[in-house]
Short mmCIF file of C-alpha atoms and ligand atoms in Angstrom, two decimals:
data_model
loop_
_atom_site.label_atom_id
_atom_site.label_comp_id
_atom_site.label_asym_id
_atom_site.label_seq_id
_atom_site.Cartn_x
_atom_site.Cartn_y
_atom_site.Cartn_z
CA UNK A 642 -10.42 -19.89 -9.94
CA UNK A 643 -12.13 -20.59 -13.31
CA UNK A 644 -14.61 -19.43 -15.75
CA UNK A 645 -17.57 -21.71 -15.74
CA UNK A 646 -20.80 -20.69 -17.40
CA UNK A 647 -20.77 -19.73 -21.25
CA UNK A 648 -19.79 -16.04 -20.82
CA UNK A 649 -22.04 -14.80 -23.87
CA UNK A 650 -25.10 -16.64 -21.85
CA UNK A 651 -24.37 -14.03 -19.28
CA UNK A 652 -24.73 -11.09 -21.63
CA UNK A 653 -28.35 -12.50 -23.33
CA UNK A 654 -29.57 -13.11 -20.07
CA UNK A 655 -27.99 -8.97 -18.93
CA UNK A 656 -29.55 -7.71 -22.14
CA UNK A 657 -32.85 -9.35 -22.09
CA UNK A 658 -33.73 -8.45 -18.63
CA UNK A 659 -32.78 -4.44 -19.71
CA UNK A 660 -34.33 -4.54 -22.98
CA UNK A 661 -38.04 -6.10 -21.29
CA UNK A 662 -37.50 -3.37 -18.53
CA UNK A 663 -36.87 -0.54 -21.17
CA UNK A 664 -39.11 -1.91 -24.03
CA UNK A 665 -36.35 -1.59 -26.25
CA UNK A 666 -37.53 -1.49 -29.79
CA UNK A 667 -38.60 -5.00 -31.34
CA UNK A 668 -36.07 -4.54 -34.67
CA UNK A 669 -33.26 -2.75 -32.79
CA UNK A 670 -33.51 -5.63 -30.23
CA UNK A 671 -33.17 -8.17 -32.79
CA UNK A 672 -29.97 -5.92 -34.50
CA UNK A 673 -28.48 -5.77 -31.08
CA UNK A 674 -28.67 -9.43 -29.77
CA UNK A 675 -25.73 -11.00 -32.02
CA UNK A 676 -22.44 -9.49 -33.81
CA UNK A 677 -22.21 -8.09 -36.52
CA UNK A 678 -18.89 -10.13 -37.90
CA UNK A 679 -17.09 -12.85 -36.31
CA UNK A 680 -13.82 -13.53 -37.75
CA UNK A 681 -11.85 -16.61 -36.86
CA UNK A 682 -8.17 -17.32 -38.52
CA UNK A 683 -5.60 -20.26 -38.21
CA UNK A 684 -2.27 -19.06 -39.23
CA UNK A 685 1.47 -20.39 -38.90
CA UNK A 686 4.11 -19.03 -36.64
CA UNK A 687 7.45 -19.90 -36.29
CA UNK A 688 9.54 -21.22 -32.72
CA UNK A 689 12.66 -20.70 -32.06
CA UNK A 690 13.74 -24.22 -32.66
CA UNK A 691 12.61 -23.87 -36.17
CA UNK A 692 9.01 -25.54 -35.77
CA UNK A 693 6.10 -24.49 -37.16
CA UNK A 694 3.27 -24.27 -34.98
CA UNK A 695 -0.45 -23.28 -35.65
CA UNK A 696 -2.47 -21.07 -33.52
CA UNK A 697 -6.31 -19.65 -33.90
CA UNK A 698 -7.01 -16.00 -33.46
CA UNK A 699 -10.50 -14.37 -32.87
CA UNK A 700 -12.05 -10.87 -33.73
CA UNK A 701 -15.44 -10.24 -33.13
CA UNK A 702 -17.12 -7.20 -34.53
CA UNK A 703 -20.20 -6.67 -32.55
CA UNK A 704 -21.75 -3.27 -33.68
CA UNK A 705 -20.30 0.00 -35.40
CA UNK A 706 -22.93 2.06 -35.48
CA UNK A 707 -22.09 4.68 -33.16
CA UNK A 708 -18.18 4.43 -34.59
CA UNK A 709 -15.46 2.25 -35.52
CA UNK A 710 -15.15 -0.55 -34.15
CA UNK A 711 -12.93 -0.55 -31.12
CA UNK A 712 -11.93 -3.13 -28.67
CA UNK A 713 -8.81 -5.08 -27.22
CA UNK A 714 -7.44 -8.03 -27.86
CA UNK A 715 -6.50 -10.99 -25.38
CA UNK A 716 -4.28 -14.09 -25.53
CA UNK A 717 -5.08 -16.45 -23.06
CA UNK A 718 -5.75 -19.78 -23.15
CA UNK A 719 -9.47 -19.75 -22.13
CA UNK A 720 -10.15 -17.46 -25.17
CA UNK A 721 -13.19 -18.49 -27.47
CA UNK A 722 -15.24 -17.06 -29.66
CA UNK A 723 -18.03 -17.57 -26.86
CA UNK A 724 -15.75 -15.30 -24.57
CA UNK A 725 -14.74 -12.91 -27.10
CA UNK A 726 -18.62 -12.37 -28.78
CA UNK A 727 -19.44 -11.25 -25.13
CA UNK A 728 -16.18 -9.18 -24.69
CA UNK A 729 -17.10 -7.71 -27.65
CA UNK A 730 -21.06 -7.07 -26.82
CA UNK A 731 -19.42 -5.36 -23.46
CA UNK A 732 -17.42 -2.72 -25.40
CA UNK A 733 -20.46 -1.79 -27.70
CA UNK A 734 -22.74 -0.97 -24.17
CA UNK A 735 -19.44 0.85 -22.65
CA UNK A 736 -19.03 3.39 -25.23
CA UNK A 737 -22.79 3.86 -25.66
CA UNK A 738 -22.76 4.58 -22.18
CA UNK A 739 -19.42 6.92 -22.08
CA UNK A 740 -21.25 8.70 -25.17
CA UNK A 741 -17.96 8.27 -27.11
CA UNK A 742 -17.79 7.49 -31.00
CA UNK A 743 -16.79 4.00 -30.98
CA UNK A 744 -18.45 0.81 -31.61
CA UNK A 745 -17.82 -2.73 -30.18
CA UNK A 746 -15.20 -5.27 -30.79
CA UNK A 747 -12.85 -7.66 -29.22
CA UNK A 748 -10.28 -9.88 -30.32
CA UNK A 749 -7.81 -12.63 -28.91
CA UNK A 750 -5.68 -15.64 -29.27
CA UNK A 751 -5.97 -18.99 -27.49
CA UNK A 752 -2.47 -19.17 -26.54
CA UNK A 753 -0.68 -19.33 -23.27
CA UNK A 754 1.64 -16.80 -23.63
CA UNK A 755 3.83 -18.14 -20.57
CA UNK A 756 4.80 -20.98 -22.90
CA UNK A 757 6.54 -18.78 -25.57
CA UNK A 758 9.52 -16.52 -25.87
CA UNK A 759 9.75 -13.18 -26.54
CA UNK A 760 10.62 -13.94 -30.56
CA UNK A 761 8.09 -16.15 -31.17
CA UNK A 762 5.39 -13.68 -29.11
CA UNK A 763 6.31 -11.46 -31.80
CA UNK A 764 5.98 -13.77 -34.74
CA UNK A 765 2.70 -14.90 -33.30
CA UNK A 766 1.47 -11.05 -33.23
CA UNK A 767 2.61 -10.49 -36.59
CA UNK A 768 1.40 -13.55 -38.23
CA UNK A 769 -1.75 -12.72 -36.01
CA UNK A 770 -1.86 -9.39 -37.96
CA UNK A 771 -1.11 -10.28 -40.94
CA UNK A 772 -3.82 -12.82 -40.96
CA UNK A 773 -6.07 -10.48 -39.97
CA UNK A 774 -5.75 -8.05 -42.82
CA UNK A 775 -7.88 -5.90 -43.62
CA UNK A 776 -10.23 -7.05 -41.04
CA UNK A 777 -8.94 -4.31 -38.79
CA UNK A 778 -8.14 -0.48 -39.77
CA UNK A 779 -7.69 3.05 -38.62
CA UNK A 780 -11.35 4.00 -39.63
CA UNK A 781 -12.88 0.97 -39.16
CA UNK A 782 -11.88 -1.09 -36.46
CA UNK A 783 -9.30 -0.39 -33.39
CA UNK A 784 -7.51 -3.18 -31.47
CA UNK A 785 -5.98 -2.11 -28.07
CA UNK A 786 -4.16 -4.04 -25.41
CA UNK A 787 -6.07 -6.61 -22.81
CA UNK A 788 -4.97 -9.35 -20.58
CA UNK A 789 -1.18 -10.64 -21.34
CA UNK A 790 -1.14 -7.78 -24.18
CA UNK A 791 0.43 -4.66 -23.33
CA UNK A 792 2.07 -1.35 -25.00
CA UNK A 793 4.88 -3.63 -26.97
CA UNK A 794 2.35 -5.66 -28.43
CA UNK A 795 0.50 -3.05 -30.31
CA UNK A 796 3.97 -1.65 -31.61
CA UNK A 797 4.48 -5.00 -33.07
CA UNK A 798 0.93 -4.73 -34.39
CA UNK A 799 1.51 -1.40 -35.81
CA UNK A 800 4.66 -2.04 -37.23
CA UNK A 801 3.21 -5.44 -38.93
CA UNK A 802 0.25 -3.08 -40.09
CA UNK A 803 2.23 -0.68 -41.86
CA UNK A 804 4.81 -2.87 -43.90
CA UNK A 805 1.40 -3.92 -45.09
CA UNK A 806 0.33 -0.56 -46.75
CA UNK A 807 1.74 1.52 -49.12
CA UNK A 808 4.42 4.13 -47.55
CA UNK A 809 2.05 7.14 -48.63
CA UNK A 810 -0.46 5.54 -46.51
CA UNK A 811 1.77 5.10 -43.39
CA UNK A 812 1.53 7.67 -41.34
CA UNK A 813 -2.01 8.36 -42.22
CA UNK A 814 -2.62 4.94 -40.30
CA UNK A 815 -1.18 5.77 -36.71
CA UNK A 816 -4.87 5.10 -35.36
CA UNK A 817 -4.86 1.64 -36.25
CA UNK A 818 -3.82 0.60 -32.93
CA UNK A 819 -3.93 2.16 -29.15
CA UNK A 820 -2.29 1.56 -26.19
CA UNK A 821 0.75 2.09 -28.16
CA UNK A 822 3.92 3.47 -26.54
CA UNK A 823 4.12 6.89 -25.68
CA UNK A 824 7.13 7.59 -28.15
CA UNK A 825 5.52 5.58 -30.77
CA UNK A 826 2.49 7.58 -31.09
CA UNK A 827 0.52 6.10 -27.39
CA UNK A 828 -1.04 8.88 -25.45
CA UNK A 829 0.34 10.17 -21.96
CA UNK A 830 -2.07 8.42 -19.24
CA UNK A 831 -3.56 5.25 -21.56
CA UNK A 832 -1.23 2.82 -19.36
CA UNK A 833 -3.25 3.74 -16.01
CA UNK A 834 -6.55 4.59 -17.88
CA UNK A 835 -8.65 1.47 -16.77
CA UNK A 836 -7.65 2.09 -13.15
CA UNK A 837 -7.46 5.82 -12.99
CA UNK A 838 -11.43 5.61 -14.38
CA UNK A 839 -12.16 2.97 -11.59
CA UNK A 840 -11.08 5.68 -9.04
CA UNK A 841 -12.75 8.45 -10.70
CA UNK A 842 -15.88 6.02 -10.52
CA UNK A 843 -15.48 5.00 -7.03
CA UNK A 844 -14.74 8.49 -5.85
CA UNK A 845 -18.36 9.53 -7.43
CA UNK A 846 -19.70 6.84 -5.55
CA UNK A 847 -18.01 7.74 -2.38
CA UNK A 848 -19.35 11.52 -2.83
CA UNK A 849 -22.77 9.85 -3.17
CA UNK A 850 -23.00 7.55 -0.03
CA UNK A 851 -21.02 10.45 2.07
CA UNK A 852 -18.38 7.59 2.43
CA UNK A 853 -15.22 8.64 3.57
CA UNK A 854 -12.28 7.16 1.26
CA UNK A 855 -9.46 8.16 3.71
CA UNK A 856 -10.74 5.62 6.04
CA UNK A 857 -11.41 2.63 3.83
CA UNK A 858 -10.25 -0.80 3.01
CA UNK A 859 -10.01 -2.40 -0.28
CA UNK A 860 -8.68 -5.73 -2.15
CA UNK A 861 -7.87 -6.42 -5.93
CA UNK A 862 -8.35 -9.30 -7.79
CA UNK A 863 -5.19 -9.35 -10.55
CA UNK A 864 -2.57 -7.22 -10.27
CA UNK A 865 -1.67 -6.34 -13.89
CA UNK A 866 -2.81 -3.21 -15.78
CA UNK A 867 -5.96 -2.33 -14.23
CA UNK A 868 -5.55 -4.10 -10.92
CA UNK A 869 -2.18 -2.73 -10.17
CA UNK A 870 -2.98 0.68 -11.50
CA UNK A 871 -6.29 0.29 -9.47
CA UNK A 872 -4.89 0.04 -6.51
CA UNK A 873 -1.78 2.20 -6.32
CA UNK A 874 -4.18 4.98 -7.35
CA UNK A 875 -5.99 4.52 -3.93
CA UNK A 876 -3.16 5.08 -2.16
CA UNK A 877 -3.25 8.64 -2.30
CA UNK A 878 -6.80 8.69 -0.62
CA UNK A 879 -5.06 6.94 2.11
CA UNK A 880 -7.28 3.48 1.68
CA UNK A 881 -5.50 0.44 2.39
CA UNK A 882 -5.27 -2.63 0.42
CA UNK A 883 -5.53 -5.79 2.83
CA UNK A 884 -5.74 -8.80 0.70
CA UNK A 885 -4.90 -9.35 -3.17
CA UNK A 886 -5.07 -11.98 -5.43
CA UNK A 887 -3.70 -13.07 -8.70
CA UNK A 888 -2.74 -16.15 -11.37
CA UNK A 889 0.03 -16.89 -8.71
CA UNK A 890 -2.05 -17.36 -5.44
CA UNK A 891 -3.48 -14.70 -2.62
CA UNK A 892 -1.92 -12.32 -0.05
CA UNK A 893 -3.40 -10.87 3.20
CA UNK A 894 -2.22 -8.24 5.29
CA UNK A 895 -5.10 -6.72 7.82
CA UNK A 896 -2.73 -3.94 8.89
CA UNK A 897 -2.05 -3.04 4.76
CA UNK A 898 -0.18 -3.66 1.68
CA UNK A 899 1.67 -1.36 -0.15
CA UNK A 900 0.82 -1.34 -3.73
CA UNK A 901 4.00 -0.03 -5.02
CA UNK A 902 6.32 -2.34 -2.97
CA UNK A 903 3.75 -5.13 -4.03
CA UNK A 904 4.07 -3.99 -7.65
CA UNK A 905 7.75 -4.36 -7.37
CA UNK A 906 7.68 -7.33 -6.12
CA UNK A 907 5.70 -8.48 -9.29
CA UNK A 908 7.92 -7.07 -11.30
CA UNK A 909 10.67 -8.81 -9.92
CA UNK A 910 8.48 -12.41 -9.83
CA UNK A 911 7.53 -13.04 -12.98
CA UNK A 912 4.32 -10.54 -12.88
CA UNK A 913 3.87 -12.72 -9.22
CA UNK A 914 2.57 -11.81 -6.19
CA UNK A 915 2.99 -15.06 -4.23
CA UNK A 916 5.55 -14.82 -1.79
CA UNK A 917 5.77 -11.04 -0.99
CA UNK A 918 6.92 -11.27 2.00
CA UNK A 919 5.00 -8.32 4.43
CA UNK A 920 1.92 -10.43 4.04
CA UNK A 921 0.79 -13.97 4.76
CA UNK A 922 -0.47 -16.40 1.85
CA UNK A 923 -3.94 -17.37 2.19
CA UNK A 924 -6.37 -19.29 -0.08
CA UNK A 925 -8.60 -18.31 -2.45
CA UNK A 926 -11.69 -18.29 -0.25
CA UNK A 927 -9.83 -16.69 2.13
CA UNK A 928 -9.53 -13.61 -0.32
CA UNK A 929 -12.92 -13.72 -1.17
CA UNK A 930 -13.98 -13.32 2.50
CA UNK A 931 -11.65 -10.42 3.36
CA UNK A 932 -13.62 -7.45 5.11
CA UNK A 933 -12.98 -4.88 3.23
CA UNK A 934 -15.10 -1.94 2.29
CA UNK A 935 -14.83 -2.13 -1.46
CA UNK A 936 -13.57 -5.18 -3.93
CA UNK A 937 -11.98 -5.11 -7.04
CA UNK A 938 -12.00 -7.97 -9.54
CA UNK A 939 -9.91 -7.06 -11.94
CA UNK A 940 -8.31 -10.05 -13.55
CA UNK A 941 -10.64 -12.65 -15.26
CA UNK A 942 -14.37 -13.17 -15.80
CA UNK A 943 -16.70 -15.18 -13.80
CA UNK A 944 -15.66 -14.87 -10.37
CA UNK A 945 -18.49 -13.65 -8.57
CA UNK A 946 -21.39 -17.05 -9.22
CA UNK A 947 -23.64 -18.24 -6.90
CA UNK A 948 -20.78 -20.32 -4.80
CA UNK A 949 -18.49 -17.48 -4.03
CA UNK A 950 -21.00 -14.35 -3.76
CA UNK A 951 -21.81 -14.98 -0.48
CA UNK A 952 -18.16 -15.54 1.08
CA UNK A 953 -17.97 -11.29 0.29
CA UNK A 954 -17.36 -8.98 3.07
CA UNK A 955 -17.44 -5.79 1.55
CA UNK A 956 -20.24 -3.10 0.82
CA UNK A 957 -18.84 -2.40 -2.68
CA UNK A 958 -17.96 -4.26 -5.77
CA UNK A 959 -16.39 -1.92 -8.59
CA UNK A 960 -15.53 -3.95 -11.48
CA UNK A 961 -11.94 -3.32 -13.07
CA UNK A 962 -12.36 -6.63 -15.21
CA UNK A 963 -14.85 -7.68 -17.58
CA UNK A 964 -17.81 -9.66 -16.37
CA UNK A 965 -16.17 -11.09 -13.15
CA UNK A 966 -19.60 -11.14 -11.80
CA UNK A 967 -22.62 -13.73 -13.28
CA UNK A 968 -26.19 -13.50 -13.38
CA UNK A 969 -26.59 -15.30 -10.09
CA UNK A 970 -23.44 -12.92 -8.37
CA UNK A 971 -25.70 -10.01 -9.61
CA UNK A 972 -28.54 -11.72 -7.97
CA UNK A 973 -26.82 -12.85 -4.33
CA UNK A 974 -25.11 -8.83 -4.34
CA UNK A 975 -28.07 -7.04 -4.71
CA UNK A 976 -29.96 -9.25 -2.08
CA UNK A 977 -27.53 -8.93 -0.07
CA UNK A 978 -27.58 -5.02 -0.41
CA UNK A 979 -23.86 -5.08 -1.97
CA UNK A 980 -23.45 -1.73 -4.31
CA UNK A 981 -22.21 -2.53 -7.81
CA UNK A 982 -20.15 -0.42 -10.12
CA UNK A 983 -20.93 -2.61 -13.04
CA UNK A 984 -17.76 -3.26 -15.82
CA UNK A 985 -19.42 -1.36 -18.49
CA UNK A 986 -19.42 2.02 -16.67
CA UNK A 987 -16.54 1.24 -14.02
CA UNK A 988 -13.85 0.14 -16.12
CA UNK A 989 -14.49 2.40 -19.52
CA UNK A 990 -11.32 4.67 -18.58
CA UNK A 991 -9.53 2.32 -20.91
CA UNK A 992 -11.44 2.78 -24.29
CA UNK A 993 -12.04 6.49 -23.04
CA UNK A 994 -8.61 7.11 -23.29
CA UNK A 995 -7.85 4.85 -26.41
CA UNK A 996 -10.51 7.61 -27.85
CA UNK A 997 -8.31 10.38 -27.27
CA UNK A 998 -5.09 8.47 -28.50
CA UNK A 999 -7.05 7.56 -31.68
CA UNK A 1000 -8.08 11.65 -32.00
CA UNK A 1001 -4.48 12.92 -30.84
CA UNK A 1002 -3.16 10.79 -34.27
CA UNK A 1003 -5.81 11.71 -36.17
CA UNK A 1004 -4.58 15.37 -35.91
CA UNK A 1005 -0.92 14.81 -35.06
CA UNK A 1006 -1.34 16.28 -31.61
CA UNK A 1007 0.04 15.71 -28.06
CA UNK A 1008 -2.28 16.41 -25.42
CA UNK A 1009 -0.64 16.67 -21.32
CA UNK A 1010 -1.49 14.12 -19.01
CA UNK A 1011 -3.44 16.54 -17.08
CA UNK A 1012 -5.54 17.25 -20.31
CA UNK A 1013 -5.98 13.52 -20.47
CA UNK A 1014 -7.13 13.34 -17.17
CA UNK A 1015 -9.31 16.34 -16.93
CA UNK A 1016 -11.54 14.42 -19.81
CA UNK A 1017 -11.04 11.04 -18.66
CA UNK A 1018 -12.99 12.54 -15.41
CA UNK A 1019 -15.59 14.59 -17.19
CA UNK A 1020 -16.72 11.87 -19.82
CA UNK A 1021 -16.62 9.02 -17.22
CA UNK A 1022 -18.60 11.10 -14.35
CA UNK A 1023 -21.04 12.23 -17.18
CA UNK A 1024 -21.47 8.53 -18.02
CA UNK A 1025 -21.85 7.50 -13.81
CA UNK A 1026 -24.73 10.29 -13.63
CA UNK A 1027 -26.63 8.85 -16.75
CA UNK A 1028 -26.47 5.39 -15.10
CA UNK A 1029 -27.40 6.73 -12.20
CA UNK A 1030 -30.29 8.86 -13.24
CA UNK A 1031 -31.45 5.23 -14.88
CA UNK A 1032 -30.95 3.32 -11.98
CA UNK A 1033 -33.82 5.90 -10.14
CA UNK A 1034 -36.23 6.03 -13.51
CA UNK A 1035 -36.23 2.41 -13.60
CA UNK A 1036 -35.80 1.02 -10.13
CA UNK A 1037 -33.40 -1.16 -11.09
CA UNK A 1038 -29.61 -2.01 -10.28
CA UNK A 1039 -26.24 -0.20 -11.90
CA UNK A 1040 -25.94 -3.07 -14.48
CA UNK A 1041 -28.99 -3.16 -15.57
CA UNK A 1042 -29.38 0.65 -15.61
CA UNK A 1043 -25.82 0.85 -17.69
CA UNK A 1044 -27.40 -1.23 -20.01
CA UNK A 1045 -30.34 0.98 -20.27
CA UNK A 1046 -28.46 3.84 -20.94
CA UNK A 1047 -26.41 2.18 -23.88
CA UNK A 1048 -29.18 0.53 -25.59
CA UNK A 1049 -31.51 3.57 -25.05
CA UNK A 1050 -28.51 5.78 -27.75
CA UNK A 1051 -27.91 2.74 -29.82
CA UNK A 1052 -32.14 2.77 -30.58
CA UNK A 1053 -32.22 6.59 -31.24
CA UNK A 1054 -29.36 5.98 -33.73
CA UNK A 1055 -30.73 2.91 -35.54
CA UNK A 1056 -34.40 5.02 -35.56
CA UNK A 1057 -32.58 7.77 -37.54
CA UNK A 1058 -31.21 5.96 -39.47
CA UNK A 1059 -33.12 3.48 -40.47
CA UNK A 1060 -32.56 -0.27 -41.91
CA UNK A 1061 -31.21 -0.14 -45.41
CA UNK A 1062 -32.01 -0.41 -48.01
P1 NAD B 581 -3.21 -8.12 -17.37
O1 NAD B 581 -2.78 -9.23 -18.25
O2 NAD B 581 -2.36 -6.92 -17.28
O3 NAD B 581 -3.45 -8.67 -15.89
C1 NAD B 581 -4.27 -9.76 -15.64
C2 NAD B 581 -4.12 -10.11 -14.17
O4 NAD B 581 -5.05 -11.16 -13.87
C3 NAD B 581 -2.73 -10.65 -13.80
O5 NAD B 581 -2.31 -10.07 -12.58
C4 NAD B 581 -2.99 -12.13 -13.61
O6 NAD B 581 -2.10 -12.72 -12.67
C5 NAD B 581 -4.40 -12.12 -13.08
N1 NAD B 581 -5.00 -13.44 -13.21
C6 NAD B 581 -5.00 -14.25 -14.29
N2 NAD B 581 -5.56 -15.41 -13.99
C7 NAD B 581 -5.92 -15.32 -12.68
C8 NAD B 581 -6.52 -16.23 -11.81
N3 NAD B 581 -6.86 -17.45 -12.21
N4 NAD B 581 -6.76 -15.79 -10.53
C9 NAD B 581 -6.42 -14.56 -10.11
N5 NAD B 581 -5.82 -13.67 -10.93
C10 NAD B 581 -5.58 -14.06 -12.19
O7 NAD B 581 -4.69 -7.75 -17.85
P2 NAD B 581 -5.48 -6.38 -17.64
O8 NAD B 581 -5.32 -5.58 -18.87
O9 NAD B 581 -5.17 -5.82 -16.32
O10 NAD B 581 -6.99 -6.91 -17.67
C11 NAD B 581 -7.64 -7.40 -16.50
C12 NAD B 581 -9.15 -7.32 -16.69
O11 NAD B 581 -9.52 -5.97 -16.96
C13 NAD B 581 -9.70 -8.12 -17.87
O12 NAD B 581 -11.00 -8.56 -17.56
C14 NAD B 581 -9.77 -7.09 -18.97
O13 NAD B 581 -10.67 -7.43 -20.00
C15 NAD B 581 -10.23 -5.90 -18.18
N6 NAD B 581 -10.00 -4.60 -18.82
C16 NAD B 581 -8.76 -4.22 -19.22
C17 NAD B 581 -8.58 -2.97 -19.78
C18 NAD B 581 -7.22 -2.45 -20.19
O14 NAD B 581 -7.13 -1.28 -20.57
N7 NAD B 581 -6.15 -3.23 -20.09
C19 NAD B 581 -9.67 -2.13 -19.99
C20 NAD B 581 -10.94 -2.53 -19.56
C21 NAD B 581 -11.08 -3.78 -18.97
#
């Protein structure tokens, strides 16, 4: 699979059609419809053969009005400032919509991190970091982990951070990062946050239909943080995962999968799926076509376009990943009367939870993963009823009604506030 249409095409064309529908506010419209700051930097790293190479890192600051800006940060090598200006756009509409104090941001490096050691990873993130400056900050704007980052890569962040600051301002500066290790300031739950708010998500939606979880199928798309989290958490309902997919190849098993044997398995493959052996290896339209009740893409964007739409056989898309699904996808699901649990409401449980890391430094607390969860499931429910309550107003599908809902606080906020000077 591949990304094929400009990415931040898809967002104009997401935020044009909500803003006509709405009759969003002529200025705020214009505010809203590019970033705010866009910050590219080359910088030098060293290998471990003593060569210097030269990489290009992104961070794109879309809007901080409703808080700092917050967002993660990818390295792949498909990263752009095209993808990251809509990754960024994303995060601003999925806080607005959680109701949470953050803005929107996103960040990356075009890098293949399969290519690299562990070392020079780490010299990359620093030298990433350190290039960055004060273009990130505590108060001002958040980095978290995203696809090929994880918990060790915001230590190194942190850690690079800090030996730039003055010791008095150390431990004042926790917050500059999330999705940090637990010992190292991370919160309890922020590792299956993404995934845990897909279920919570789904579940509302199950409640809604009268759709019986126990009973259902499902496949994932990626089976990293949020896809392997995703599913492992639908175990418990007694669903069963029949196919799966990821950068490795696909896997089908009609008669189910086991997520945590599957996750092993990864583990002990290179992050791989290909090859577990209580399934069979099919192709990637194969995957698409699975019946299944509900489908998660969690892995890359662009997945769901006019060509593959149709090969679905499911009656619910809930998207772990960030705009797996294009205009035309959006188009071919909802003709096709396939629900959506749009990105920007379905897979919010991540920056939810980076919230309450950022708050738990910010007053040198520890909150209990039950805590954690309790919130997670009130702030992402209370955003799933807003959407939903917009999808009825307006007559119109979940994306557009998520988008709606953001836009509709981000206009209230730039009306009180005014334009200065
Ligand atoms: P990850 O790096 O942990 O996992 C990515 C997964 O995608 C891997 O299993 C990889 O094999 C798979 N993948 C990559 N290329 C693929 C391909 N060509 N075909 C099939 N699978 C492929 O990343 P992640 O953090 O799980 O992020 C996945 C998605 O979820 C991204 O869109 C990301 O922006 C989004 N997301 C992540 C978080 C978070 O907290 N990590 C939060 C919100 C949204």
């Amino acid at each position: 699979m591949s990304a094929k249409a400009s990415l931040y095409q898809n967002v104009t064309r997401q935020f044009d059609r909500a803003a006509d529908l709405m009759g969003l506010d002529g200025e705020v419209r214009k505010i809203l419809a590019r970033p705010m700051n866009e910050v590219t930097v080359n910088f030098p790293a060293k290998m471990d053969d003593g060569r210097i190479e030269m990489f290009t890192g992104y961070r794109v600051q879309h809007n901080n009005v409703l808080g700092p800006f917050k967002g993660g940060l990818r390295y792949h090598p498909m990263v752009d400032i095209d993808e990251v200006r809509a990754l960024a756009t994303w995060m601003t509409w999925k806080s607005a919509i959680a109701n949470i104090p953050m803005g929107g941001a996103k960040g990356g490096i075009q890098i293949d991190p399969a290519k690299y050691s562990q070392g020079e990873l780490e010299r990359i993130t620093r030298r990433f970091t350190f290039a960055l400056g004060s273009n990130i900050g505590p108060d001002y704007d958040i980095p978290a982990p995203d696809v090929n980052t994880n918990a060790q890569t915001m230590a190194w962040i942190l850690d690079t951070y800090w030996s730039m600051m003055s010791p008095l301002e150390r431990q004042r500066s926790l917050h500059v990062v999330t999705g940090k290790p637990v010992d190292l300031g991370g919160s309890v739950g922020r590792d299956k946050a993404t995934g845990q708010g897909v279920i919570y998500v789904i579940e509302q939606w199950a409640r809604d239909r009268g759709f019986d979880l126990s009973q259902a199928t499902y496949t994932v798309q990626g089976y990293g943080n949020v896809g392997s989290w995703t599913a492992r958490l639908m175990k418990p309902h007694g669903a069963r995962l029949v196919a799966a997919e990821d950068h490795t190849g696909a896997i089908a098993n009609p008669a189910g999968i086991d997520p945590d044997a599957l996750l092993a398995y990864a583990r002990a493959h290179r992050g791989g799926i290909a090859g577990y052996p209580q399934a069979e290896a099919v192709d990637h339209k194969v995957f698409l076509s699975t019946p299944a009740d509900i489908f998660v893409p969690a892995a890359l964007e662009n997945q769901l376009t006019a060509e593959t739409t149709p090969w679905l056989n499911v009656r619910l898309v809930a998207e772990g990943a960030n705009g797996p699904t294009d205009p035309d996808g959006d188009r071919i699901l909802a003709e096709r009367g396939i629900d959506l649990l749009p990105d920007i409401l379905c897979n919010s449980g991540g920056v939810i939870v980076s919230y309450f890391e950022w708050l738990q430094n910010k007053r040198s607390e520890f909150w209990e993963l039950d805590e954690v969860d309790a919130k997670l499931h009130r702030i992402i429910t209370a955003g799933y009823g807003r959407v939903a309550e917009a999808v009825k107003e307006y007559k119109v599908d979940w994306r557009t009604a998520g988008y709606i809902v953001a836009m509709a606080r981000l206009e209230k906020v730039y009306k009180q506030r005014g334009i200065f000077p």
